[in-house]
Structures are given as C-alpha cells and as structure tokens.
Amino acid sequence: ELARIERRVGLALGRPDAAEQQRQLVEWVERAGLDLVATAETDEQTFELAPADLASKYEQRVLSMLFDLDDETFAAVVQPAIDELRALPEPDRPRPRVQVHDIVVAGRRP
C-alpha cells in the first residue's frame, strides 16, 4: 500500500519509472563516451515504515523529489497522498518494506 502511493506521487511529479530510469542511465553512459560494462542488483534490504512516518517525511519535504516543489504542486499532488497515508488503518503500525538497488558499472571505450 505504501509503495503504490509512493509510485503514484513520483510519477505525478515527473519521476521516471524503473524502466525509464534504466533507459536514461544507458543514454547518459553512452553520451559520456563510456560502455556499460555490467549491471547488478543489491541484495534485498528489508525495513519497516509506518504510513504516518512516510506522511511526516512528505510533510517535512525530506525526500529529494520534494526539495524544490512549489506549494501549488505540493497541495495538488503530495497533500492528497499525506491524507491517504494517514487514513490507512493503523497508520502508526510499521509495514515491512523491501528495497533493491541497481548497480551499474561503466568504463571508458578503448
């Protein structure tokens, strides 16, 4: 439930989905005159996060996608997510979360 809300906010703010991020990364590597040498993923990282804690992070704008966000966009996109998070059953109860991060190795062309 948290990931769904986070994904919706990110997409509404123009943050690319995982496939687009991968495409952009390959483009940046090539424009830099590098070759994509290898890709991998980190092991799964498990942690817990309560909806109320995520709502607080949004309110405090501690997530990088919110740093320069104007108040009008915040009210239209982020505030509804905050309200939705706080309206979830037991918003103070942590939910398990799993993250995996991409690792990309690029090298100079000969």
PDB file of N, CA and C in Angstrom:
ATOM      1  N   GLU A   1       0.820  -1.200   0.000  1.00  0.00           N
ATOM      2  CA  GLU A   1       0.000   0.000   0.000  1.00  0.00           C
ATOM      3  C   GLU A   1       0.865   1.265   0.000  1.00  0.00           C
ATOM      4  N   LEU A   2       1.992   1.255   0.710  1.00  0.00           N
ATOM      5  CA  LEU A   2       2.866   2.426   0.721  1.00  0.00           C
ATOM      6  C   LEU A   2       3.562   2.599  -0.618  1.00  0.00           C
ATOM      7  N   ALA A   3       4.027   1.508  -1.183  1.00  0.00           N
ATOM      8  CA  ALA A   3       4.733   1.573  -2.468  1.00  0.00           C
ATOM      9  C   ALA A   3       3.819   2.116  -3.559  1.00  0.00           C
ATOM     10  N   ARG A   4       2.572   1.730  -3.538  1.00  0.00           N
ATOM     11  CA  ARG A   4       1.598   2.203  -4.529  1.00  0.00           C
ATOM     12  C   ARG A   4       1.446   3.729  -4.432  1.00  0.00           C
ATOM     13  N   ILE A   5       1.349   4.243  -3.215  1.00  0.00           N
ATOM     14  CA  ILE A   5       1.204   5.686  -3.009  1.00  0.00           C
ATOM     15  C   ILE A   5       2.481   6.405  -3.427  1.00  0.00           C
ATOM     16  N   GLU A   6       3.634   5.871  -3.021  1.00  0.00           N
ATOM     17  CA  GLU A   6       4.917   6.485  -3.392  1.00  0.00           C
ATOM     18  C   GLU A   6       5.096   6.525  -4.906  1.00  0.00           C
ATOM     19  N   ARG A   7       4.751   5.436  -5.576  1.00  0.00           N
ATOM     20  CA  ARG A   7       4.885   5.361  -7.031  1.00  0.00           C
ATOM     21  C   ARG A   7       4.002   6.408  -7.700  1.00  0.00           C
ATOM     22  N   ARG A   8       2.764   6.531  -7.215  1.00  0.00           N
ATOM     23  CA  ARG A   8       1.833   7.498  -7.793  1.00  0.00           C
ATOM     24  C   ARG A   8       2.351   8.933  -7.629  1.00  0.00           C
ATOM     25  N   VAL A   9       2.868   9.262  -6.440  1.00  0.00           N
ATOM     26  CA  VAL A   9       3.407  10.601  -6.201  1.00  0.00           C
ATOM     27  C   VAL A   9       4.611  10.841  -7.111  1.00  0.00           C
ATOM     28  N   GLY A  10       5.515   9.879  -7.170  1.00  0.00           N
ATOM     29  CA  GLY A  10       6.705  10.028  -8.002  1.00  0.00           C
ATOM     30  C   GLY A  10       6.355  10.249  -9.462  1.00  0.00           C
ATOM     31  N   LEU A  11       5.440   9.470  -9.992  1.00  0.00           N
ATOM     32  CA  LEU A  11       5.041   9.627 -11.393  1.00  0.00           C
ATOM     33  C   LEU A  11       4.368  10.974 -11.626  1.00  0.00           C
ATOM     34  N   ALA A  12       3.530  11.400 -10.687  1.00  0.00           N
ATOM     35  CA  ALA A  12       2.853  12.698 -10.819  1.00  0.00           C
ATOM     36  C   ALA A  12       3.841  13.859 -10.797  1.00  0.00           C
ATOM     37  N   LEU A  13       4.978  13.662 -10.131  1.00  0.00           N
ATOM     38  CA  LEU A  13       5.988  14.711 -10.055  1.00  0.00           C
ATOM     39  C   LEU A  13       7.042  14.578 -11.153  1.00  0.00           C
ATOM     40  N   GLY A  14       6.805  13.647 -12.088  1.00  0.00           N
ATOM     41  CA  GLY A  14       7.707  13.510 -13.215  1.00  0.00           C
ATOM     42  C   GLY A  14       8.895  12.598 -12.979  1.00  0.00           C
ATOM     43  N   ARG A  15       8.885  11.872 -11.874  1.00  0.00           N
ATOM     44  CA  ARG A  15       9.961  10.921 -11.617  1.00  0.00           C
ATOM     45  C   ARG A  15       9.740   9.704 -12.508  1.00  0.00           C
ATOM     46  N   PRO A  16      10.734   9.336 -13.303  1.00  0.00           N
ATOM     47  CA  PRO A  16      10.528   8.216 -14.228  1.00  0.00           C
ATOM     48  C   PRO A  16      10.391   6.876 -13.493  1.00  0.00           C
ATOM     49  N   ASP A  17       9.651   5.964 -14.127  1.00  0.00           N
ATOM     50  CA  ASP A  17       9.546   4.623 -13.560  1.00  0.00           C
ATOM     51  C   ASP A  17      10.872   3.890 -13.768  1.00  0.00           C
ATOM     52  N   ALA A  18      10.980   2.697 -13.240  1.00  0.00           N
ATOM     53  CA  ALA A  18      12.250   1.949 -13.261  1.00  0.00           C
ATOM     54  C   ALA A  18      12.755   1.711 -14.688  1.00  0.00           C
ATOM     55  N   ALA A  19      11.875   1.372 -15.604  1.00  0.00           N
ATOM     56  CA  ALA A  19      12.295   1.108 -16.986  1.00  0.00           C
ATOM     57  C   ALA A  19      12.854   2.374 -17.632  1.00  0.00           C
ATOM     58  N   GLU A  20      12.207   3.503 -17.396  1.00  0.00           N
ATOM     59  CA  GLU A  20      12.683   4.764 -17.958  1.00  0.00           C
ATOM     60  C   GLU A  20      13.992   5.188 -17.313  1.00  0.00           C
ATOM     61  N   GLN A  21      14.139   4.962 -16.014  1.00  0.00           N
ATOM     62  CA  GLN A  21      15.401   5.276 -15.342  1.00  0.00           C
ATOM     63  C   GLN A  21      16.544   4.483 -15.968  1.00  0.00           C
ATOM     64  N   GLN A  22      16.307   3.212 -16.237  1.00  0.00           N
ATOM     65  CA  GLN A  22      17.330   2.357 -16.867  1.00  0.00           C
ATOM     66  C   GLN A  22      17.682   2.877 -18.254  1.00  0.00           C
ATOM     67  N   ARG A  23      16.671   3.259 -19.032  1.00  0.00           N
ATOM     68  CA  ARG A  23      16.899   3.781 -20.372  1.00  0.00           C
ATOM     69  C   ARG A  23      17.722   5.075 -20.311  1.00  0.00           C
ATOM     70  N   GLN A  24      17.371   5.963 -19.387  1.00  0.00           N
ATOM     71  CA  GLN A  24      18.102   7.219 -19.232  1.00  0.00           C
ATOM     72  C   GLN A  24      19.548   6.969 -18.825  1.00  0.00           C
ATOM     73  N   LEU A  25      19.755   6.025 -17.945  1.00  0.00           N
ATOM     74  CA  LEU A  25      21.106   5.726 -17.484  1.00  0.00           C
ATOM     75  C   LEU A  25      21.982   5.248 -18.634  1.00  0.00           C
ATOM     76  N   VAL A  26      21.457   4.342 -19.450  1.00  0.00           N
ATOM     77  CA  VAL A  26      22.207   3.851 -20.601  1.00  0.00           C
ATOM     78  C   VAL A  26      22.530   5.014 -21.541  1.00  0.00           C
ATOM     79  N   GLU A  27      21.571   5.903 -21.745  1.00  0.00           N
ATOM     80  CA  GLU A  27      21.787   7.074 -22.602  1.00  0.00           C
ATOM     81  C   GLU A  27      22.900   7.962 -22.038  1.00  0.00           C
ATOM     82  N   TRP A  28      22.889   8.214 -20.738  1.00  0.00           N
ATOM     83  CA  TRP A  28      23.913   9.056 -20.102  1.00  0.00           C
ATOM     84  C   TRP A  28      25.301   8.424 -20.219  1.00  0.00           C
ATOM     85  N   VAL A  29      25.360   7.116 -20.016  1.00  0.00           N
ATOM     86  CA  VAL A  29      26.632   6.395 -20.131  1.00  0.00           C
ATOM     87  C   VAL A  29      27.179   6.552 -21.542  1.00  0.00           C
ATOM     88  N   GLU A  30      26.335   6.346 -22.541  1.00  0.00           N
ATOM     89  CA  GLU A  30      26.777   6.449 -23.932  1.00  0.00           C
ATOM     90  C   GLU A  30      27.184   7.878 -24.289  1.00  0.00           C
ATOM     91  N   ARG A  31      26.436   8.868 -23.829  1.00  0.00           N
ATOM     92  CA  ARG A  31      26.786  10.270 -24.122  1.00  0.00           C
ATOM     93  C   ARG A  31      28.112  10.655 -23.488  1.00  0.00           C
ATOM     94  N   ALA A  32      28.455  10.016 -22.382  1.00  0.00           N
ATOM     95  CA  ALA A  32      29.729  10.289 -21.716  1.00  0.00           C
ATOM     96  C   ALA A  32      30.891   9.570 -22.397  1.00  0.00           C
ATOM     97  N   GLY A  33      30.594   8.803 -23.457  1.00  0.00           N
ATOM     98  CA  GLY A  33      31.644   8.090 -24.164  1.00  0.00           C
ATOM     99  C   GLY A  33      32.090   6.837 -23.437  1.00  0.00           C
ATOM    100  N   LEU A  34      31.211   6.290 -22.636  1.00  0.00           N
ATOM    101  CA  LEU A  34      31.535   5.091 -21.860  1.00  0.00           C
ATOM    102  C   LEU A  34      30.755   3.903 -22.384  1.00  0.00           C
ATOM    103  N   ASP A  35      31.220   2.729 -22.005  1.00  0.00           N
ATOM    104  CA  ASP A  35      30.495   1.493 -22.290  1.00  0.00           C
ATOM    105  C   ASP A  35      29.856   1.002 -20.998  1.00  0.00           C
ATOM    106  N   LEU A  36      28.701   0.436 -21.129  1.00  0.00           N
ATOM    107  CA  LEU A  36      28.051  -0.212 -19.999  1.00  0.00           C
ATOM    108  C   LEU A  36      28.728  -1.567 -19.822  1.00  0.00           C
ATOM    109  N   VAL A  37      29.478  -1.726 -18.722  1.00  0.00           N
ATOM    110  CA  VAL A  37      30.279  -2.927 -18.502  1.00  0.00           C
ATOM    111  C   VAL A  37      29.468  -4.016 -17.819  1.00  0.00           C
ATOM    112  N   ALA A  38      28.713  -3.633 -16.797  1.00  0.00           N
ATOM    113  CA  ALA A  38      27.962  -4.639 -16.047  1.00  0.00           C
ATOM    114  C   ALA A  38      26.831  -3.968 -15.284  1.00  0.00           C
ATOM    115  N   THR A  39      25.809  -4.739 -15.014  1.00  0.00           N
ATOM    116  CA  THR A  39      24.722  -4.294 -14.145  1.00  0.00           C
ATOM    117  C   THR A  39      24.432  -5.410 -13.152  1.00  0.00           C
ATOM    118  N   ALA A  40      23.955  -5.015 -11.998  1.00  0.00           N
ATOM    119  CA  ALA A  40      23.600  -5.986 -10.961  1.00  0.00           C
ATOM    120  C   ALA A  40      22.595  -5.327 -10.030  1.00  0.00           C
ATOM    121  N   GLU A  41      22.109  -6.085  -9.098  1.00  0.00           N
ATOM    122  CA  GLU A  41      21.214  -5.557  -8.071  1.00  0.00           C
ATOM    123  C   GLU A  41      21.789  -5.889  -6.704  1.00  0.00           C
ATOM    124  N   THR A  42      21.517  -5.012  -5.755  1.00  0.00           N
ATOM    125  CA  THR A  42      21.906  -5.312  -4.383  1.00  0.00           C
ATOM    126  C   THR A  42      21.016  -6.418  -3.845  1.00  0.00           C
ATOM    127  N   ASP A  43      21.435  -7.019  -2.760  1.00  0.00           N
ATOM    128  CA  ASP A  43      20.551  -7.940  -2.063  1.00  0.00           C
ATOM    129  C   ASP A  43      19.337  -7.159  -1.567  1.00  0.00           C
ATOM    130  N   GLU A  44      18.254  -7.859  -1.324  1.00  0.00           N
ATOM    131  CA  GLU A  44      17.069  -7.209  -0.785  1.00  0.00           C
ATOM    132  C   GLU A  44      17.388  -6.602   0.574  1.00  0.00           C
ATOM    133  N   GLN A  45      16.924  -5.402   0.770  1.00  0.00           N
ATOM    134  CA  GLN A  45      17.082  -4.720   2.052  1.00  0.00           C
ATOM    135  C   GLN A  45      15.691  -4.559   2.651  1.00  0.00           C
ATOM    136  N   THR A  46      15.470  -5.166   3.798  1.00  0.00           N
ATOM    137  CA  THR A  46      14.159  -5.147   4.429  1.00  0.00           C
ATOM    138  C   THR A  46      14.173  -4.178   5.608  1.00  0.00           C
ATOM    139  N   PHE A  47      13.141  -3.391   5.697  1.00  0.00           N
ATOM    140  CA  PHE A  47      12.981  -2.465   6.819  1.00  0.00           C
ATOM    141  C   PHE A  47      11.492  -2.254   7.032  1.00  0.00           C
ATOM    142  N   GLU A  48      11.132  -1.513   8.064  1.00  0.00           N
ATOM    143  CA  GLU A  48       9.735  -1.236   8.334  1.00  0.00           C
ATOM    144  C   GLU A  48       9.497   0.268   8.308  1.00  0.00           C
ATOM    145  N   LEU A  49       8.319   0.641   7.834  1.00  0.00           N
ATOM    146  CA  LEU A  49       7.944   2.046   7.765  1.00  0.00           C
ATOM    147  C   LEU A  49       6.445   2.156   7.995  1.00  0.00           C
ATOM    148  N   ALA A  50       6.061   3.010   8.906  1.00  0.00           N
ATOM    149  CA  ALA A  50       4.645   3.249   9.173  1.00  0.00           C
ATOM    150  C   ALA A  50       4.118   4.310   8.209  1.00  0.00           C
ATOM    151  N   PRO A  51       2.870   4.191   7.792  1.00  0.00           N
ATOM    152  CA  PRO A  51       2.293   5.216   6.916  1.00  0.00           C
ATOM    153  C   PRO A  51       2.416   6.629   7.510  1.00  0.00           C
ATOM    154  N   ALA A  52       2.221   6.752   8.805  1.00  0.00           N
ATOM    155  CA  ALA A  52       2.331   8.068   9.443  1.00  0.00           C
ATOM    156  C   ALA A  52       3.749   8.618   9.330  1.00  0.00           C
ATOM    157  N   ASP A  53       4.741   7.745   9.378  1.00  0.00           N
ATOM    158  CA  ASP A  53       6.134   8.193   9.238  1.00  0.00           C
ATOM    159  C   ASP A  53       6.426   8.657   7.813  1.00  0.00           C
ATOM    160  N   LEU A  54       5.879   7.950   6.832  1.00  0.00           N
ATOM    161  CA  LEU A  54       6.057   8.382   5.444  1.00  0.00           C
ATOM    162  C   LEU A  54       5.331   9.708   5.227  1.00  0.00           C
ATOM    163  N   ALA A  55       4.129   9.844   5.782  1.00  0.00           N
ATOM    164  CA  ALA A  55       3.395  11.112   5.675  1.00  0.00           C
ATOM    165  C   ALA A  55       4.217  12.251   6.265  1.00  0.00           C
ATOM    166  N   SER A  56       4.857  12.001   7.379  1.00  0.00           N
ATOM    167  CA  SER A  56       5.702  13.017   8.016  1.00  0.00           C
ATOM    168  C   SER A  56       6.892  13.387   7.134  1.00  0.00           C
ATOM    169  N   LYS A  57       7.495  12.393   6.485  1.00  0.00           N
ATOM    170  CA  LYS A  57       8.610  12.670   5.563  1.00  0.00           C
ATOM    171  C   LYS A  57       8.141  13.564   4.418  1.00  0.00           C
ATOM    172  N   TYR A  58       6.950  13.286   3.903  1.00  0.00           N
ATOM    173  CA  TYR A  58       6.392  14.133   2.854  1.00  0.00           C
ATOM    174  C   TYR A  58       6.163  15.551   3.380  1.00  0.00           C
ATOM    175  N   GLU A  59       5.548  15.660   4.549  1.00  0.00           N
ATOM    176  CA  GLU A  59       5.256  16.980   5.119  1.00  0.00           C
ATOM    177  C   GLU A  59       6.518  17.802   5.347  1.00  0.00           C
ATOM    178  N   GLN A  60       7.574  17.138   5.784  1.00  0.00           N
ATOM    179  CA  GLN A  60       8.841  17.827   6.065  1.00  0.00           C
ATOM    180  C   GLN A  60       9.678  18.033   4.803  1.00  0.00           C
ATOM    181  N   ARG A  61       9.224  17.466   3.689  1.00  0.00           N
ATOM    182  CA  ARG A  61       9.915  17.572   2.395  1.00  0.00           C
ATOM    183  C   ARG A  61      11.371  17.087   2.481  1.00  0.00           C
ATOM    184  N   VAL A  62      11.570  16.000   3.184  1.00  0.00           N
ATOM    185  CA  VAL A  62      12.926  15.459   3.316  1.00  0.00           C
ATOM    186  C   VAL A  62      13.318  14.561   2.141  1.00  0.00           C
ATOM    187  N   LEU A  63      12.371  14.199   1.307  1.00  0.00           N
ATOM    188  CA  LEU A  63      12.668  13.393   0.128  1.00  0.00           C
ATOM    189  C   LEU A  63      13.105  14.317  -0.997  1.00  0.00           C
ATOM    190  N   SER A  64      14.158  13.952  -1.716  1.00  0.00           N
ATOM    191  CA  SER A  64      14.754  14.841  -2.711  1.00  0.00           C
ATOM    192  C   SER A  64      13.764  15.310  -3.766  1.00  0.00           C
ATOM    193  N   MET A  65      12.787  14.498  -4.128  1.00  0.00           N
ATOM    194  CA  MET A  65      11.832  14.916  -5.156  1.00  0.00           C
ATOM    195  C   MET A  65      10.934  16.051  -4.674  1.00  0.00           C
ATOM    196  N   LEU A  66      10.982  16.367  -3.372  1.00  0.00           N
ATOM    197  CA  LEU A  66      10.146  17.429  -2.816  1.00  0.00           C
ATOM    198  C   LEU A  66      10.921  18.699  -2.497  1.00  0.00           C
ATOM    199  N   PHE A  67      12.242  18.672  -2.614  1.00  0.00           N
ATOM    200  CA  PHE A  67      13.074  19.804  -2.199  1.00  0.00           C
ATOM    201  C   PHE A  67      12.628  21.119  -2.825  1.00  0.00           C
ATOM    202  N   ASP A  68      12.464  21.159  -4.127  1.00  0.00           N
ATOM    203  CA  ASP A  68      12.169  22.400  -4.837  1.00  0.00           C
ATOM    204  C   ASP A  68      10.725  22.483  -5.322  1.00  0.00           C
ATOM    205  N   LEU A  69       9.874  21.692  -4.740  1.00  0.00           N
ATOM    206  CA  LEU A  69       8.492  21.633  -5.198  1.00  0.00           C
ATOM    207  C   LEU A  69       7.731  22.883  -4.749  1.00  0.00           C
ATOM    208  N   ASP A  70       7.010  23.496  -5.685  1.00  0.00           N
ATOM    209  CA  ASP A  70       6.241  24.686  -5.325  1.00  0.00           C
ATOM    210  C   ASP A  70       5.016  24.282  -4.496  1.00  0.00           C
ATOM    211  N   ASP A  71       4.488  25.243  -3.763  1.00  0.00           N
ATOM    212  CA  ASP A  71       3.378  24.972  -2.842  1.00  0.00           C
ATOM    213  C   ASP A  71       2.126  24.497  -3.562  1.00  0.00           C
ATOM    214  N   GLU A  72       1.873  25.014  -4.761  1.00  0.00           N
ATOM    215  CA  GLU A  72       0.680  24.624  -5.509  1.00  0.00           C
ATOM    216  C   GLU A  72       0.738  23.150  -5.902  1.00  0.00           C
ATOM    217  N   THR A  73       1.876  22.701  -6.402  1.00  0.00           N
ATOM    218  CA  THR A  73       2.037  21.292  -6.781  1.00  0.00           C
ATOM    219  C   THR A  73       2.009  20.410  -5.545  1.00  0.00           C
ATOM    220  N   PHE A  74       2.643  20.874  -4.455  1.00  0.00           N
ATOM    221  CA  PHE A  74       2.614  20.111  -3.214  1.00  0.00           C
ATOM    222  C   PHE A  74       1.159  19.879  -2.776  1.00  0.00           C
ATOM    223  N   ALA A  75       0.360  20.951  -2.811  1.00  0.00           N
ATOM    224  CA  ALA A  75      -1.043  20.837  -2.387  1.00  0.00           C
ATOM    225  C   ALA A  75      -1.839  19.907  -3.299  1.00  0.00           C
ATOM    226  N   ALA A  76      -1.543  19.943  -4.599  1.00  0.00           N
ATOM    227  CA  ALA A  76      -2.308  19.146  -5.552  1.00  0.00           C
ATOM    228  C   ALA A  76      -1.892  17.686  -5.596  1.00  0.00           C
ATOM    229  N   VAL A  77      -0.599  17.410  -5.390  1.00  0.00           N
ATOM    230  CA  VAL A  77      -0.081  16.053  -5.572  1.00  0.00           C
ATOM    231  C   VAL A  77       0.272  15.375  -4.251  1.00  0.00           C
ATOM    232  N   VAL A  78       1.000  16.071  -3.406  1.00  0.00           N
ATOM    233  CA  VAL A  78       1.548  15.440  -2.206  1.00  0.00           C
ATOM    234  C   VAL A  78       0.548  15.417  -1.053  1.00  0.00           C
ATOM    235  N   GLN A  79      -0.179  16.512  -0.868  1.00  0.00           N
ATOM    236  CA  GLN A  79      -1.120  16.559   0.256  1.00  0.00           C
ATOM    237  C   GLN A  79      -2.167  15.445   0.194  1.00  0.00           C
ATOM    238  N   PRO A  80      -2.733  15.141  -0.983  1.00  0.00           N
ATOM    239  CA  PRO A  80      -3.663  14.008  -1.037  1.00  0.00           C
ATOM    240  C   PRO A  80      -3.005  12.683  -0.617  1.00  0.00           C
ATOM    241  N   ALA A  81      -1.736  12.510  -0.954  1.00  0.00           N
ATOM    242  CA  ALA A  81      -1.025  11.291  -0.547  1.00  0.00           C
ATOM    243  C   ALA A  81      -0.849  11.269   0.969  1.00  0.00           C
ATOM    244  N   ILE A  82      -0.523  12.406   1.548  1.00  0.00           N
ATOM    245  CA  ILE A  82      -0.389  12.502   3.012  1.00  0.00           C
ATOM    246  C   ILE A  82      -1.716  12.125   3.661  1.00  0.00           C
ATOM    247  N   ASP A  83      -2.798  12.691   3.153  1.00  0.00           N
ATOM    248  CA  ASP A  83      -4.127  12.392   3.705  1.00  0.00           C
ATOM    249  C   ASP A  83      -4.460  10.910   3.564  1.00  0.00           C
ATOM    250  N   GLU A  84      -4.115  10.321   2.419  1.00  0.00           N
ATOM    251  CA  GLU A  84      -4.375   8.900   2.186  1.00  0.00           C
ATOM    252  C   GLU A  84      -3.558   8.033   3.147  1.00  0.00           C
ATOM    253  N   LEU A  85      -2.299   8.390   3.354  1.00  0.00           N
ATOM    254  CA  LEU A  85      -1.447   7.633   4.276  1.00  0.00           C
ATOM    255  C   LEU A  85      -1.991   7.687   5.699  1.00  0.00           C
ATOM    256  N   ARG A  86      -2.407   8.849   6.134  1.00  0.00           N
ATOM    257  CA  ARG A  86      -2.931   9.000   7.499  1.00  0.00           C
ATOM    258  C   ARG A  86      -4.289   8.313   7.672  1.00  0.00           C
ATOM    259  N   ALA A  87      -5.006   8.104   6.560  1.00  0.00           N
ATOM    260  CA  ALA A  87      -6.321   7.459   6.618  1.00  0.00           C
ATOM    261  C   ALA A  87      -6.243   5.933   6.565  1.00  0.00           C
ATOM    262  N   LEU A  88      -5.067   5.383   6.312  1.00  0.00           N
ATOM    263  CA  LEU A  88      -4.928   3.924   6.294  1.00  0.00           C
ATOM    264  C   LEU A  88      -5.200   3.357   7.681  1.00  0.00           C
ATOM    265  N   PRO A  89      -5.666   2.122   7.754  1.00  0.00           N
ATOM    266  CA  PRO A  89      -5.862   1.501   9.065  1.00  0.00           C
ATOM    267  C   PRO A  89      -4.543   1.450   9.840  1.00  0.00           C
ATOM    268  N   GLU A  90      -4.587   1.784  11.097  1.00  0.00           N
ATOM    269  CA  GLU A  90      -3.415   1.760  11.970  1.00  0.00           C
ATOM    270  C   GLU A  90      -2.216   2.468  11.327  1.00  0.00           C
ATOM    271  N   PRO A  91      -2.319   3.757  11.068  1.00  0.00           N
ATOM    272  CA  PRO A  91      -1.251   4.458  10.363  1.00  0.00           C
ATOM    273  C   PRO A  91       0.082   4.511  11.119  1.00  0.00           C
ATOM    274  N   ASP A  92       0.057   4.222  12.411  1.00  0.00           N
ATOM    275  CA  ASP A  92       1.304   4.220  13.183  1.00  0.00           C
ATOM    276  C   ASP A  92       1.977   2.847  13.230  1.00  0.00           C
ATOM    277  N   ARG A  93       1.292   1.833  12.659  1.00  0.00           N
ATOM    278  CA  ARG A  93       1.860   0.478  12.650  1.00  0.00           C
ATOM    279  C   ARG A  93       2.820   0.340  11.476  1.00  0.00           C
ATOM    280  N   PRO A  94       4.088   0.008  11.755  1.00  0.00           N
ATOM    281  CA  PRO A  94       5.063  -0.169  10.664  1.00  0.00           C
ATOM    282  C   PRO A  94       4.672  -1.324   9.739  1.00  0.00           C
ATOM    283  N   ARG A  95       4.927  -1.111   8.464  1.00  0.00           N
ATOM    284  CA  ARG A  95       4.712  -2.139   7.447  1.00  0.00           C
ATOM    285  C   ARG A  95       6.084  -2.576   6.930  1.00  0.00           C
ATOM    286  N   PRO A  96       6.233  -3.862   6.635  1.00  0.00           N
ATOM    287  CA  PRO A  96       7.512  -4.314   6.074  1.00  0.00           C
ATOM    288  C   PRO A  96       7.702  -3.761   4.667  1.00  0.00           C
ATOM    289  N   ARG A  97       8.916  -3.356   4.381  1.00  0.00           N
ATOM    290  CA  ARG A  97       9.276  -2.830   3.061  1.00  0.00           C
ATOM    291  C   ARG A  97      10.520  -3.570   2.581  1.00  0.00           C
ATOM    292  N   VAL A  98      10.629  -3.777   1.300  1.00  0.00           N
ATOM    293  CA  VAL A  98      11.796  -4.416   0.709  1.00  0.00           C
ATOM    294  C   VAL A  98      12.285  -3.515  -0.424  1.00  0.00           C
ATOM    295  N   GLN A  99      13.578  -3.217  -0.402  1.00  0.00           N
ATOM    296  CA  GLN A  99      14.177  -2.425  -1.469  1.00  0.00           C
ATOM    297  C   GLN A  99      15.322  -3.194  -2.103  1.00  0.00           C
ATOM    298  N   VAL A 100      15.475  -2.978  -3.395  1.00  0.00           N
ATOM    299  CA  VAL A 100      16.607  -3.495  -4.155  1.00  0.00           C
ATOM    300  C   VAL A 100      17.120  -2.318  -4.973  1.00  0.00           C
ATOM    301  N   HIS A 101      18.434  -2.134  -5.002  1.00  0.00           N
ATOM    302  CA  HIS A 101      19.014  -1.026  -5.750  1.00  0.00           C
ATOM    303  C   HIS A 101      19.853  -1.557  -6.902  1.00  0.00           C
ATOM    304  N   ASP A 102      19.809  -0.833  -8.007  1.00  0.00           N
ATOM    305  CA  ASP A 102      20.608  -1.199  -9.171  1.00  0.00           C
ATOM    306  C   ASP A 102      22.046  -0.754  -8.982  1.00  0.00           C
ATOM    307  N   ILE A 103      22.960  -1.558  -9.482  1.00  0.00           N
ATOM    308  CA  ILE A 103      24.376  -1.213  -9.535  1.00  0.00           C
ATOM    309  C   ILE A 103      24.771  -1.225 -11.004  1.00  0.00           C
ATOM    310  N   VAL A 104      25.409  -0.151 -11.450  1.00  0.00           N
ATOM    311  CA  VAL A 104      25.815  -0.038 -12.843  1.00  0.00           C
ATOM    312  C   VAL A 104      27.301   0.272 -12.892  1.00  0.00           C
ATOM    313  N   VAL A 105      28.017  -0.473 -13.719  1.00  0.00           N
ATOM    314  CA  VAL A 105      29.441  -0.249 -13.907  1.00  0.00           C
ATOM    315  C   VAL A 105      29.651   0.202 -15.348  1.00  0.00           C
ATOM    316  N   ALA A 106      30.294   1.352 -15.498  1.00  0.00           N
ATOM    317  CA  ALA A 106      30.598   1.871 -16.833  1.00  0.00           C
ATOM    318  C   ALA A 106      32.099   2.073 -16.933  1.00  0.00           C
ATOM    319  N   GLY A 107      32.636   1.901 -18.134  1.00  0.00           N
ATOM    320  CA  GLY A 107      34.068   2.069 -18.340  1.00  0.00           C
ATOM    321  C   GLY A 107      34.351   2.824 -19.618  1.00  0.00           C
ATOM    322  N   ARG A 108      35.566   3.315 -19.724  1.00  0.00           N
ATOM    323  CA  ARG A 108      35.988   4.071 -20.920  1.00  0.00           C
ATOM    324  C   ARG A 108      36.159   3.147 -22.106  1.00  0.00           C
ATOM    325  N   ARG A 109      35.774   3.663 -23.247  1.00  0.00           N
ATOM    326  CA  ARG A 109      35.986   2.937 -24.502  1.00  0.00           C
ATOM    327  C   ARG A 109      37.449   3.016 -24.880  1.00  0.00           C
ATOM    328  N   PRO A 110      37.994   1.952 -25.454  1.00  0.00           N
ATOM    329  CA  PRO A 110      39.418   1.995 -25.860  1.00  0.00           C
ATOM    330  C   PRO A 110      39.658   2.953 -27.001  1.00  0.00           C
TER     331      PRO A 110
END
